[in-house]
Each structure stands twice: as C-alpha cells, then as structure tokens.
C-alpha cells in the first residue's frame, strides 16, 4: 500500500524522493527546490535550489542530491546545501542524454556515481566514479563501451552494486545489466547480461529530445530497485 505524504505544494520537473527512515522523514527535490517532509506530511524545511536533480540518497548526514551540473549537494534541512567535492565533467555535447544518472553510498563510507560522458568521438560512454571525500576524489572507470548511455543503479544488502544501461553500437540497441563482484567496487563487475535485445535503435544511436527513433523512443530515465 502507499501513503500520501504531501498533497499540496511543488510539483515541478525532475522530481526525486528519498526516505530517511531513521528520522522519520522524506527528502524531495525538483527544479523549484529541496523539501524535508515528515511522514505525517508536514513540510519541516525547504530551500530553493534552482537546479534540476538527477538522483538522491540519504544517510546520517542528510540527503545527497546529484544536480544536473553533476555537483553533489548535501542538505539536512538546516541552512544552505553544501557542495560535496567538485562537479564531475561530462564533456562537450547535448545535455538531454545526460539526465539519467545514479548514485549511492558504498559499504565503506564512500560514494558511487554512474553517469554518461561525451567522448571526443562525439558519442556517449557510461562511467562509474567511486570516491571517498575529501581525501579521494576517485577516477572514472568505463562500464559500457562507446555508444552507451542512461545508467541506473542500486546497491543490495551486501553492498554490491547493480547497474543497467543502454548500448547502441551494434545493429540493435540493447539494455544491459551487470553486478559488482563485491562491495569493494574497485574489484570490477561480472560479465554483463543483455536483458532486452531490442531496446532501442542501433548503429550508434544516441537519444535526443526531438529525434525520431523509427520505433521505440527512449525518454529520460530508467531505474533499478533491489530487494535484499
């Protein structure tokens, strides 16, 4: 069953929500700002951020919001959101295919971020950044080949990371899935599986806001949820 938390207020583009079960509240975000809402539906705090949000997760420090500039901001309902590390580079290219990204905490207290970046060849590639701020900003590790995009991910109860993404280099675009070998994400991933063999056009196709696909047309997001 579902319980409505907030029935009045903002309802704008790029909305995200993450639950803080320890403190009995939900953090929400869209282009109008950040919101902290109790499980009773009371808005406990809000802050105007003026930026699209791509993902969010919570921990003891508060809510970590990934913005469209690929800057992570931490906010706990008090004061100004604070930047976590530097904004991550995405290369030169259209911003529309970059709106799908994912992030979360690592088992050892760090942070992982899966995103697409534009390569000099004019195509996208999915990369994973694992960082332990402020000492270690991490480096990008390719997850998919060139012509890969729209990553989504979630961690399981053992701290392993489950990722999904699209690839379009072949004759048919596919949707792939892979799981990390362990909670230590630097150890890499198992062999990727194709979970949809005809997910999008092939031939290096990249989604764009006004590009007809000739068949399926991808929108801006996919998601992954893990049970256990």
CSV table of C-alpha atoms in Angstrom, one decimal:
chain,number,residue,atom,x,y,z
A,1,UNK,CA,0.0,0.0,0.0
A,2,UNK,CA,1.0,3.6,-0.4
A,3,UNK,CA,0.6,6.6,1.9
A,4,UNK,CA,0.4,10.1,0.5
A,5,UNK,CA,2.8,12.5,2.3
A,6,UNK,CA,2.3,15.8,0.6
A,7,UNK,CA,-0.8,16.8,-1.3
A,8,UNK,CA,-0.1,20.5,-1.8
A,9,UNK,CA,3.0,22.3,-2.8
A,10,UNK,CA,5.5,22.0,-5.5
A,11,UNK,CA,5.0,19.6,-8.4
A,12,UNK,CA,7.6,20.6,-11.0
A,13,UNK,CA,10.1,19.0,-13.4
A,14,UNK,CA,12.8,16.5,-12.4
A,15,UNK,CA,11.2,15.4,-9.1
A,16,UNK,CA,13.0,12.9,-6.8
A,17,UNK,CA,12.3,11.5,-3.3
A,18,UNK,CA,14.4,9.5,-0.8
A,19,UNK,CA,13.2,8.2,2.6
A,20,UNK,CA,15.1,8.8,5.9
A,21,UNK,CA,13.5,6.0,8.0
A,22,UNK,CA,15.8,6.7,11.0
A,23,UNK,CA,14.5,10.3,11.4
A,24,UNK,CA,11.0,9.6,10.0
A,25,UNK,CA,11.1,12.0,7.1
A,26,UNK,CA,11.4,12.2,3.3
A,27,UNK,CA,13.6,14.4,1.3
A,28,UNK,CA,12.2,15.7,-2.0
A,29,UNK,CA,13.6,17.8,-4.8
A,30,UNK,CA,12.6,19.3,-8.1
A,31,UNK,CA,13.6,22.3,-10.1
A,32,UNK,CA,12.0,24.6,-7.5
A,33,UNK,CA,14.0,23.4,-4.5
A,34,UNK,CA,14.6,20.9,-1.8
A,35,UNK,CA,12.0,19.8,0.7
A,36,UNK,CA,12.1,17.9,4.0
A,37,UNK,CA,8.7,16.3,4.8
A,38,UNK,CA,7.8,14.3,7.9
A,39,UNK,CA,6.0,11.0,7.5
A,40,UNK,CA,2.9,12.8,8.8
A,41,UNK,CA,3.0,15.1,5.8
A,42,UNK,CA,4.3,18.3,7.4
A,43,UNK,CA,6.9,20.3,5.5
A,44,UNK,CA,9.7,20.7,8.1
A,45,UNK,CA,12.1,22.7,5.9
A,46,UNK,CA,12.6,23.8,2.3
A,47,UNK,CA,15.3,25.5,0.3
A,48,UNK,CA,15.2,27.0,-3.2
A,49,UNK,CA,18.0,25.4,-5.3
A,50,UNK,CA,17.1,26.4,-8.9
A,51,UNK,CA,18.6,23.3,-10.4
A,52,UNK,CA,17.3,20.0,-11.8
A,53,UNK,CA,18.1,17.0,-9.7
A,54,UNK,CA,19.1,13.6,-11.2
A,55,UNK,CA,19.2,11.4,-8.1
A,56,UNK,CA,19.2,11.5,-4.3
A,57,UNK,CA,20.0,9.2,-1.4
A,58,UNK,CA,20.0,9.7,2.4
A,59,UNK,CA,22.3,8.7,5.3
A,60,UNK,CA,23.0,10.0,8.8
A,61,UNK,CA,24.4,13.3,7.3
A,62,UNK,CA,21.2,14.1,5.5
A,63,UNK,CA,20.2,14.0,1.8
A,64,UNK,CA,22.8,13.9,-1.0
A,65,UNK,CA,21.4,15.4,-4.2
A,66,UNK,CA,23.0,15.0,-7.6
A,67,UNK,CA,22.3,18.1,-9.7
A,68,UNK,CA,22.2,18.4,-13.5
A,69,UNK,CA,25.7,20.1,-13.3
A,70,UNK,CA,26.9,16.8,-11.7
A,71,UNK,CA,27.6,18.6,-8.5
A,72,UNK,CA,26.5,16.7,-5.4
A,73,UNK,CA,25.0,18.8,-2.7
A,74,UNK,CA,24.3,17.7,0.9
A,75,UNK,CA,21.3,19.1,2.8
A,76,UNK,CA,19.8,18.1,6.1
A,77,UNK,CA,17.0,20.6,6.3
A,78,UNK,CA,19.1,23.3,8.0
A,79,UNK,CA,21.0,26.2,6.4
A,80,UNK,CA,22.4,26.1,2.9
A,81,UNK,CA,23.1,23.0,0.9
A,82,UNK,CA,26.9,22.3,0.8
A,83,UNK,CA,28.9,21.0,-2.2
A,84,UNK,CA,30.5,17.6,-1.9
A,85,UNK,CA,33.6,17.6,-3.9
A,86,UNK,CA,34.0,19.1,-7.3
A,87,UNK,CA,31.4,18.9,-10.1
A,88,UNK,CA,32.1,16.0,-12.4
A,89,UNK,CA,32.9,16.6,-16.0
A,90,UNK,CA,30.6,15.3,-18.7
A,91,UNK,CA,32.4,16.5,-21.9
A,92,UNK,CA,31.0,18.7,-24.7
A,93,UNK,CA,27.7,17.7,-26.2
A,94,UNK,CA,23.9,17.9,-25.8
A,95,UNK,CA,22.7,17.8,-22.2
A,96,UNK,CA,19.5,15.9,-22.9
A,97,UNK,CA,21.0,12.4,-22.8
A,98,UNK,CA,22.8,13.2,-19.5
A,99,UNK,CA,19.6,13.5,-17.4
A,100,UNK,CA,19.7,9.8,-16.4
A,101,UNK,CA,22.3,9.1,-13.8
A,102,UNK,CA,22.6,7.3,-10.5
A,103,UNK,CA,24.5,7.5,-7.2
A,104,UNK,CA,24.6,6.0,-3.7
A,105,UNK,CA,26.8,5.2,-0.7
A,106,UNK,CA,29.4,2.5,-0.8
A,107,UNK,CA,29.7,-0.1,2.0
A,108,UNK,CA,32.9,1.5,3.3
A,109,UNK,CA,31.5,5.1,3.7
A,110,UNK,CA,32.3,6.4,0.2
A,111,UNK,CA,30.1,7.4,-2.7
A,112,UNK,CA,29.5,5.9,-6.2
A,113,UNK,CA,28.2,7.9,-9.2
A,114,UNK,CA,27.2,6.3,-12.5
A,115,UNK,CA,26.9,8.8,-15.4
A,116,UNK,CA,27.3,9.2,-19.1
A,117,UNK,CA,30.0,11.4,-20.5
A,118,UNK,CA,30.6,12.7,-24.0
A,119,UNK,CA,33.7,11.4,-25.7
A,120,UNK,CA,35.8,13.3,-28.3
A,121,UNK,CA,34.5,10.9,-30.9
A,122,UNK,CA,31.0,12.5,-30.5
A,123,UNK,CA,29.4,9.6,-28.7
A,124,UNK,CA,28.5,8.8,-25.1
A,125,UNK,CA,30.0,6.3,-22.7
A,126,UNK,CA,28.8,5.1,-19.2
A,127,UNK,CA,31.4,5.5,-16.5
A,128,UNK,CA,31.5,4.9,-12.8
A,129,UNK,CA,33.2,7.2,-10.2
A,130,UNK,CA,33.9,5.9,-6.7
A,131,UNK,CA,35.1,8.5,-4.3
A,132,UNK,CA,35.9,8.9,-0.6
A,133,UNK,CA,35.8,12.6,0.0
A,134,UNK,CA,37.7,14.8,0.8
A,135,UNK,CA,40.9,12.7,0.5
A,136,UNK,CA,40.0,10.7,-2.6
A,137,UNK,CA,38.0,12.2,-5.5
A,138,UNK,CA,38.2,9.0,-7.4
A,139,UNK,CA,38.6,8.4,-11.2
A,140,UNK,CA,36.2,7.4,-13.9
A,141,UNK,CA,36.0,3.7,-14.8
A,142,UNK,CA,34.3,2.8,-18.1
A,143,UNK,CA,31.3,0.5,-17.6
A,144,UNK,CA,30.0,0.3,-21.1
A,145,UNK,CA,31.7,0.8,-24.5
A,146,UNK,CA,31.3,3.9,-26.5
A,147,UNK,CA,27.6,4.5,-27.6
A,148,UNK,CA,26.4,3.5,-24.1
A,149,UNK,CA,24.1,5.8,-22.1
A,150,UNK,CA,21.3,6.1,-19.5
A,151,UNK,CA,22.8,4.3,-16.5
A,152,UNK,CA,20.8,3.3,-13.5
A,153,UNK,CA,21.9,1.5,-10.3
A,154,UNK,CA,21.2,0.4,-6.8
A,155,UNK,CA,23.1,-1.4,-4.1
A,156,UNK,CA,21.9,-4.6,-2.4
A,157,UNK,CA,22.1,-5.6,1.3
A,158,UNK,CA,25.7,-6.9,0.8
A,159,UNK,CA,26.9,-3.6,-0.7
A,160,UNK,CA,27.2,-4.9,-4.2
A,161,UNK,CA,26.2,-2.5,-7.0
A,162,UNK,CA,23.6,-3.5,-9.6
A,163,UNK,CA,23.9,-1.4,-12.8
A,164,UNK,CA,21.8,-1.2,-16.0
A,165,UNK,CA,22.4,0.8,-19.2
A,166,UNK,CA,21.8,1.0,-22.9
A,167,UNK,CA,24.2,0.3,-25.7
A,168,UNK,CA,23.6,1.1,-29.4
A,169,UNK,CA,26.9,0.3,-31.1
A,170,UNK,CA,25.5,-2.9,-32.8
A,171,UNK,CA,22.8,-3.4,-35.3
A,172,UNK,CA,20.2,-3.4,-32.5
A,173,UNK,CA,20.4,-1.3,-29.4
A,174,UNK,CA,20.3,-3.4,-26.2
A,175,UNK,CA,19.7,-2.9,-22.5
A,176,UNK,CA,22.4,-4.5,-20.3
A,177,UNK,CA,22.8,-5.4,-16.6
A,178,UNK,CA,25.8,-6.2,-14.5
A,179,UNK,CA,26.6,-6.7,-10.8
A,180,UNK,CA,29.7,-5.8,-9.0
A,181,UNK,CA,31.9,-8.7,-7.8
A,182,UNK,CA,31.9,-7.5,-4.3
A,183,UNK,CA,31.1,-4.5,-2.1
A,184,UNK,CA,34.5,-3.2,-3.0
A,185,UNK,CA,33.5,-1.6,-6.3
A,186,UNK,CA,37.1,-1.2,-7.4
A,187,UNK,CA,37.2,-5.0,-8.0
A,188,UNK,CA,35.0,-4.6,-11.0
A,189,UNK,CA,31.9,-6.3,-12.3
A,190,UNK,CA,30.8,-9.7,-13.6
A,191,UNK,CA,30.0,-10.3,-17.2
A,192,UNK,CA,27.2,-8.0,-18.4
A,193,UNK,CA,23.9,-9.6,-19.5
A,194,UNK,CA,21.6,-8.5,-22.2
A,195,UNK,CA,18.1,-8.1,-20.6
A,196,UNK,CA,16.4,-6.5,-23.7
A,197,UNK,CA,17.9,-7.4,-27.1
A,198,UNK,CA,15.9,-4.8,-29.0
A,199,UNK,CA,15.7,-1.9,-26.5
A,200,UNK,CA,16.5,1.0,-28.9
A,201,UNK,CA,17.8,1.7,-32.4
A,202,UNK,CA,21.4,0.5,-33.1
A,203,UNK,CA,24.1,2.0,-35.3
A,204,UNK,CA,25.5,4.2,-32.6
A,205,UNK,CA,22.1,5.9,-32.0
A,206,UNK,CA,22.0,8.5,-29.2
A,207,UNK,CA,18.7,9.8,-27.7
A,208,UNK,CA,17.9,13.4,-28.3
A,209,UNK,CA,14.8,15.4,-27.4
A,210,UNK,CA,13.4,15.8,-30.9
A,211,UNK,CA,15.0,12.8,-32.7
A,212,UNK,CA,12.5,10.3,-34.1
A,213,UNK,CA,13.7,6.8,-33.4
A,214,UNK,CA,11.8,4.9,-36.1
A,215,UNK,CA,10.4,2.7,-33.4
A,216,UNK,CA,10.8,2.9,-29.7
A,217,UNK,CA,11.7,6.4,-28.4
A,218,UNK,CA,13.5,6.4,-25.1
A,219,UNK,CA,12.7,9.1,-22.6
A,220,UNK,CA,15.0,10.5,-20.0
A,221,UNK,CA,15.2,7.9,-17.2
A,222,UNK,CA,15.4,4.2,-16.3
A,223,UNK,CA,15.7,2.9,-12.8
A,224,UNK,CA,16.9,-0.1,-10.8
A,225,UNK,CA,15.5,-1.4,-7.5
A,226,UNK,CA,17.0,-4.2,-5.4
A,227,UNK,CA,15.1,-6.3,-2.9
A,228,UNK,CA,17.5,-7.9,-0.5
